[in-house]
CSV table of C-alpha atoms in Angstrom, one decimal:
chain,number,residue,atom,x,y,z
A,1,MET,CA,0.0,0.0,0.0
A,2,PHE,CA,1.4,3.3,-1.1
A,3,LEU,CA,0.1,6.1,1.2
A,4,LEU,CA,0.3,9.5,-0.3
A,5,ALA,CA,0.0,11.4,2.9
A,6,GLY,CA,3.3,12.2,4.6
A,7,ALA,CA,4.7,14.4,7.3
A,8,ALA,CA,4.5,17.5,5.1
A,9,GLY,CA,0.9,16.9,4.1
A,10,TRP,CA,-0.6,15.8,0.8
A,11,ILE,CA,1.5,15.9,-2.4
A,12,LEU,CA,0.5,18.7,-4.8
A,13,PRO,CA,-1.0,17.1,-7.9
A,14,ALA,CA,0.5,17.3,-11.4
A,15,ALA,CA,-0.2,20.0,-13.9
A,16,ALA,CA,-3.9,18.9,-14.4
A,17,PHE,CA,-4.6,20.4,-11.0
A,18,GLY,CA,-3.6,23.9,-11.9
A,19,GLN,CA,-3.9,26.3,-8.9
A,20,GLY,CA,-7.0,24.7,-7.5
A,21,LEU,CA,-10.4,23.1,-8.2
A,22,GLU,CA,-11.9,25.9,-10.2
A,23,ALA,CA,-14.0,26.1,-13.3
A,24,GLY,CA,-11.9,28.7,-14.9
A,25,GLY,CA,-14.8,30.4,-16.6
A,26,LEU,CA,-16.3,27.3,-18.1
A,27,THR,CA,-19.9,26.3,-17.6
A,28,PHE,CA,-21.9,23.2,-18.1
A,29,ARG,CA,-22.8,24.5,-21.6
A,30,ASP,CA,-19.1,23.9,-22.6
A,31,PHE,CA,-19.5,20.1,-21.9
A,32,GLY,CA,-22.9,19.3,-23.4
A,33,VAL,CA,-25.5,19.8,-26.1
A,34,SER,CA,-28.5,22.1,-25.9
A,35,ASP,CA,-31.3,19.5,-26.4
A,36,ASN,CA,-33.7,20.7,-23.7
A,37,GLY,CA,-33.1,17.5,-21.8
A,38,ALA,CA,-34.2,15.1,-24.5
A,39,SER,CA,-31.2,12.8,-24.0
A,40,PHE,CA,-32.3,11.8,-20.5
A,41,GLN,CA,-35.4,10.2,-22.0
A,42,ARG,CA,-33.4,7.7,-24.0
A,43,GLY,CA,-32.1,4.4,-22.9
A,44,ASP,CA,-28.7,3.1,-24.1
A,45,PRO,CA,-28.5,-0.6,-25.0
A,46,MET,CA,-24.7,-0.5,-25.0
A,47,ILE,CA,-24.6,0.3,-21.3
A,48,ALA,CA,-24.8,-2.6,-18.7
A,49,GLY,CA,-28.4,-3.3,-18.1
A,50,GLY,CA,-29.4,-2.9,-21.7
A,51,PRO,CA,-32.6,-1.1,-22.7
A,52,ASN,CA,-34.2,-2.0,-19.3
A,53,GLN,CA,-31.7,-0.1,-17.2
A,54,VAL,CA,-33.1,2.1,-14.5
A,55,SER,CA,-33.1,5.8,-15.5
A,56,THR,CA,-32.6,8.5,-13.0
A,57,LYS,CA,-35.1,11.1,-12.0
A,58,VAL,CA,-34.7,14.5,-13.8
A,59,ILE,CA,-35.7,17.2,-11.3
A,60,ALA,CA,-35.2,20.2,-13.5
A,61,ILE,CA,-33.8,21.4,-16.9
A,62,ASP,CA,-31.9,24.7,-17.1
A,63,GLY,CA,-31.5,25.3,-20.8
A,64,GLU,CA,-30.0,28.7,-20.3
A,65,ARG,CA,-27.2,27.4,-18.1
A,66,GLY,CA,-26.9,24.1,-20.0
A,67,PHE,CA,-27.5,21.5,-17.3
A,68,ALA,CA,-30.1,19.1,-15.9
A,69,ARG,CA,-30.6,18.4,-12.2
A,70,ILE,CA,-30.5,14.7,-11.6
A,71,LEU,CA,-31.6,12.7,-8.5
A,72,PHE,CA,-29.8,9.5,-7.9
A,73,SER,CA,-32.3,8.0,-5.5
A,74,THR,CA,-30.3,4.9,-4.3
A,75,ILE,CA,-27.3,6.9,-3.2
A,76,ARG,CA,-29.3,9.9,-2.1
A,77,VAL,CA,-27.4,12.5,-4.2
A,78,GLU,CA,-28.7,15.3,-6.4
A,79,ILE,CA,-26.3,16.7,-8.9
A,80,SER,CA,-26.2,18.8,-12.1
A,81,VAL,CA,-24.9,17.3,-15.3
A,82,PRO,CA,-24.5,18.8,-18.8
A,83,LEU,CA,-27.5,18.7,-21.2
A,84,GLY,CA,-27.0,16.1,-23.9
A,85,TRP,CA,-25.7,13.5,-21.4
A,86,GLN,CA,-27.4,10.4,-20.2
A,87,ALA,CA,-27.7,9.0,-16.7
A,88,THR,CA,-28.7,5.7,-15.0
A,89,GLU,CA,-28.2,4.1,-11.6
A,90,ASP,CA,-28.3,0.8,-9.7
A,91,TRP,CA,-28.4,-0.2,-6.0
A,92,GLU,CA,-24.9,1.2,-5.2
A,93,ARG,CA,-24.0,4.0,-7.7
A,94,GLY,CA,-25.1,6.6,-10.1
A,95,VAL,CA,-23.7,6.9,-13.6
A,96,ALA,CA,-23.7,9.8,-16.1
A,97,TYR,CA,-21.8,10.1,-19.4
A,98,SER,CA,-21.5,12.3,-22.5
A,99,SER,CA,-23.2,11.3,-25.7
A,100,ASP,CA,-19.9,10.1,-27.2
A,101,LYS,CA,-19.0,8.4,-23.8
A,102,ARG,CA,-15.6,10.2,-23.7
A,103,TYR,CA,-16.6,11.8,-20.4
A,104,ARG,CA,-17.8,9.3,-17.8
A,105,LEU,CA,-19.0,10.0,-14.3
A,106,ILE,CA,-19.7,7.5,-11.5
A,107,ILE,CA,-20.9,8.5,-8.0
A,108,TRP,CA,-20.6,5.9,-5.2
A,109,ARG,CA,-21.6,5.8,-1.6
A,110,VAL,CA,-18.7,5.1,0.7
A,111,ASP,CA,-19.0,3.5,4.2
A,112,PHE,CA,-15.5,4.1,5.7
A,113,ALA,CA,-15.9,1.4,8.4
A,114,PHE,CA,-17.0,-1.1,5.7
A,115,GLU,CA,-14.0,-0.2,3.6
A,116,GLY,CA,-11.7,-0.8,6.5
A,117,VAL,CA,-10.5,2.8,6.8
A,118,LYS,CA,-10.9,5.4,9.6
A,119,ASP,CA,-11.9,8.5,7.6
A,120,ALA,CA,-12.0,10.2,4.2
A,121,GLU,CA,-8.2,10.9,4.2
A,122,HIS,CA,-7.4,7.3,5.0
A,123,TYR,CA,-9.8,6.2,2.3
A,124,ALA,CA,-8.3,8.5,-0.4
A,125,ALA,CA,-4.8,7.5,0.4
A,126,THR,CA,-5.6,3.8,0.5
A,127,LYS,CA,-7.5,3.9,-2.8
A,128,ALA,CA,-4.7,5.8,-4.6
A,129,GLY,CA,-2.1,3.4,-3.3
A,130,SER,CA,-4.0,0.3,-4.3
A,131,ILE,CA,-4.5,1.7,-7.8
A,132,GLN,CA,-0.8,2.3,-8.2
A,133,ALA,CA,0.1,-1.1,-6.8
A,134,ARG,CA,-2.1,-2.8,-9.3
A,135,ARG,CA,-1.1,-0.6,-12.2
A,136,PRO,CA,2.5,0.7,-11.8
A,137,SER,CA,2.2,2.8,-15.0
A,138,VAL,CA,-0.5,4.9,-13.4
A,139,GLN,CA,0.6,8.1,-11.7
A,140,ALA,CA,-1.5,9.2,-8.7
A,141,GLN,CA,-1.3,12.4,-6.8
A,142,ALA,CA,-3.7,14.0,-4.4
A,143,ARG,CA,-4.4,17.0,-2.2
A,144,LYS,CA,-6.8,18.0,0.5
A,145,LEU,CA,-9.1,20.8,-0.5
A,146,PRO,CA,-10.0,23.7,1.8
A,147,ASP,CA,-13.5,22.2,2.6
A,148,GLY,CA,-11.9,18.9,3.9
A,149,SER,CA,-12.7,16.8,0.7
A,150,PHE,CA,-9.8,15.0,-1.1
A,151,LEU,CA,-9.1,15.2,-4.8
A,152,ILE,CA,-6.9,12.5,-6.5
A,153,VAL,CA,-5.7,12.7,-10.1
A,154,TYR,CA,-4.7,9.4,-11.9
A,155,GLU,CA,-2.7,10.0,-15.0
A,156,ASN,CA,-1.8,7.5,-17.8
A,157,VAL,CA,-4.8,5.3,-17.1
A,158,PRO,CA,-5.0,2.6,-19.8
A,159,LYS,CA,-7.8,3.1,-22.3
A,160,SER,CA,-10.9,0.9,-22.3
A,161,GLN,CA,-12.7,-0.5,-25.2
A,162,GLY,CA,-13.9,2.3,-27.5
A,163,ASP,CA,-11.4,4.8,-26.1
A,164,SER,CA,-8.9,6.4,-28.6
A,165,GLU,CA,-6.3,7.3,-26.0
A,166,THR,CA,-5.2,6.9,-22.4
A,167,ARG,CA,-7.4,8.4,-19.7
A,168,THR,CA,-7.1,10.9,-16.8
A,169,VAL,CA,-9.3,10.0,-13.9
A,170,PHE,CA,-10.3,12.4,-11.1
A,171,ASP,CA,-11.5,11.1,-7.7
A,172,LEU,CA,-13.2,13.4,-5.3
A,173,VAL,CA,-13.9,12.0,-1.8
A,174,MET,CA,-16.5,14.1,0.1
A,175,LEU,CA,-18.0,13.6,3.5
A,176,ARG,CA,-21.7,13.3,3.8
A,177,PRO,CA,-22.8,16.3,6.0
A,178,GLY,CA,-23.6,15.3,9.5
A,179,ASN,CA,-22.2,11.8,9.1
A,180,PRO,CA,-18.4,11.5,9.3
A,181,LYS,CA,-18.6,7.8,8.9
A,182,GLU,CA,-20.0,8.0,5.4
A,183,GLY,CA,-18.9,9.7,2.3
A,184,VAL,CA,-19.5,10.0,-1.4
A,185,LEU,CA,-16.9,9.3,-4.2
A,186,LEU,CA,-17.2,11.1,-7.5
A,187,THR,CA,-15.1,9.5,-10.2
A,188,LEU,CA,-14.8,11.4,-13.5
A,189,GLY,CA,-12.8,9.9,-16.4
A,190,VAL,CA,-11.8,11.9,-19.4
A,191,PRO,CA,-9.4,11.5,-22.3
A,192,SER,CA,-5.8,12.5,-21.3
A,193,SER,CA,-5.8,15.3,-23.9
A,194,ASP,CA,-8.8,16.8,-22.1
A,195,ALA,CA,-7.4,16.7,-18.5
A,196,SER,CA,-7.4,20.4,-18.1
A,197,ARG,CA,-11.0,20.6,-19.1
A,198,GLY,CA,-11.9,17.6,-17.0
A,199,ILE,CA,-10.7,19.2,-13.8
A,200,LYS,CA,-12.9,22.2,-14.5
A,201,LEU,CA,-15.9,20.0,-15.0
A,202,MET,CA,-15.2,18.4,-11.7
A,203,SER,CA,-15.3,21.8,-10.1
A,204,LEU,CA,-18.7,22.4,-11.6
A,205,LEU,CA,-19.9,19.0,-10.4
A,206,LYS,CA,-18.6,19.5,-6.9
A,207,GLU,CA,-20.3,22.9,-6.6
A,208,SER,CA,-23.7,21.4,-7.8
A,209,ILE,CA,-23.9,18.3,-5.6
A,210,ARG,CA,-26.5,18.1,-2.8
A,211,PHE,CA,-27.1,15.3,-0.4
A,212,THR,CA,-30.7,14.3,0.1
């Protein structure tokens, strides 16, 4: 296990982090398609679960700002995602992805005791270390954000079927308010060439999330 936390604190991430988790002037309109939410009414037979997958609840459409408010009921999370995307969920996670599937978001519930860790920092360090141990070519760096959440960047992630290049993956570990024993993990994967845009989208996602 490679723990990233040391006596001097968390390692500052690579260039993809920039100076912090900020949108840099981008909005959800920069990551989607203005279709008035039509994409969320379509199923995708290529995603696990086929045409009978469980669709998420669309709470609101904001065409002017380019996003839909989505409720993932099973994980008790509400979040905004760009218009033109699709979303689904199962008993343990919510999933959203762009129409070309180059951008893929997964939101998980995390029970720290069940995972065998004491808190969010321990979970983030352990997860980053285990990924590096399994895939030595992947570079993982992390930092603690001012609000106490933890952001990890994985670079040089091998491409999956259908991908045209290696991936950059961002993990954001957040505490569920009022419950320090439970958290939520946002995992956003993007093409490596889009890493600088991906971190800005993660900023938008983080600002939009609400726990229900």
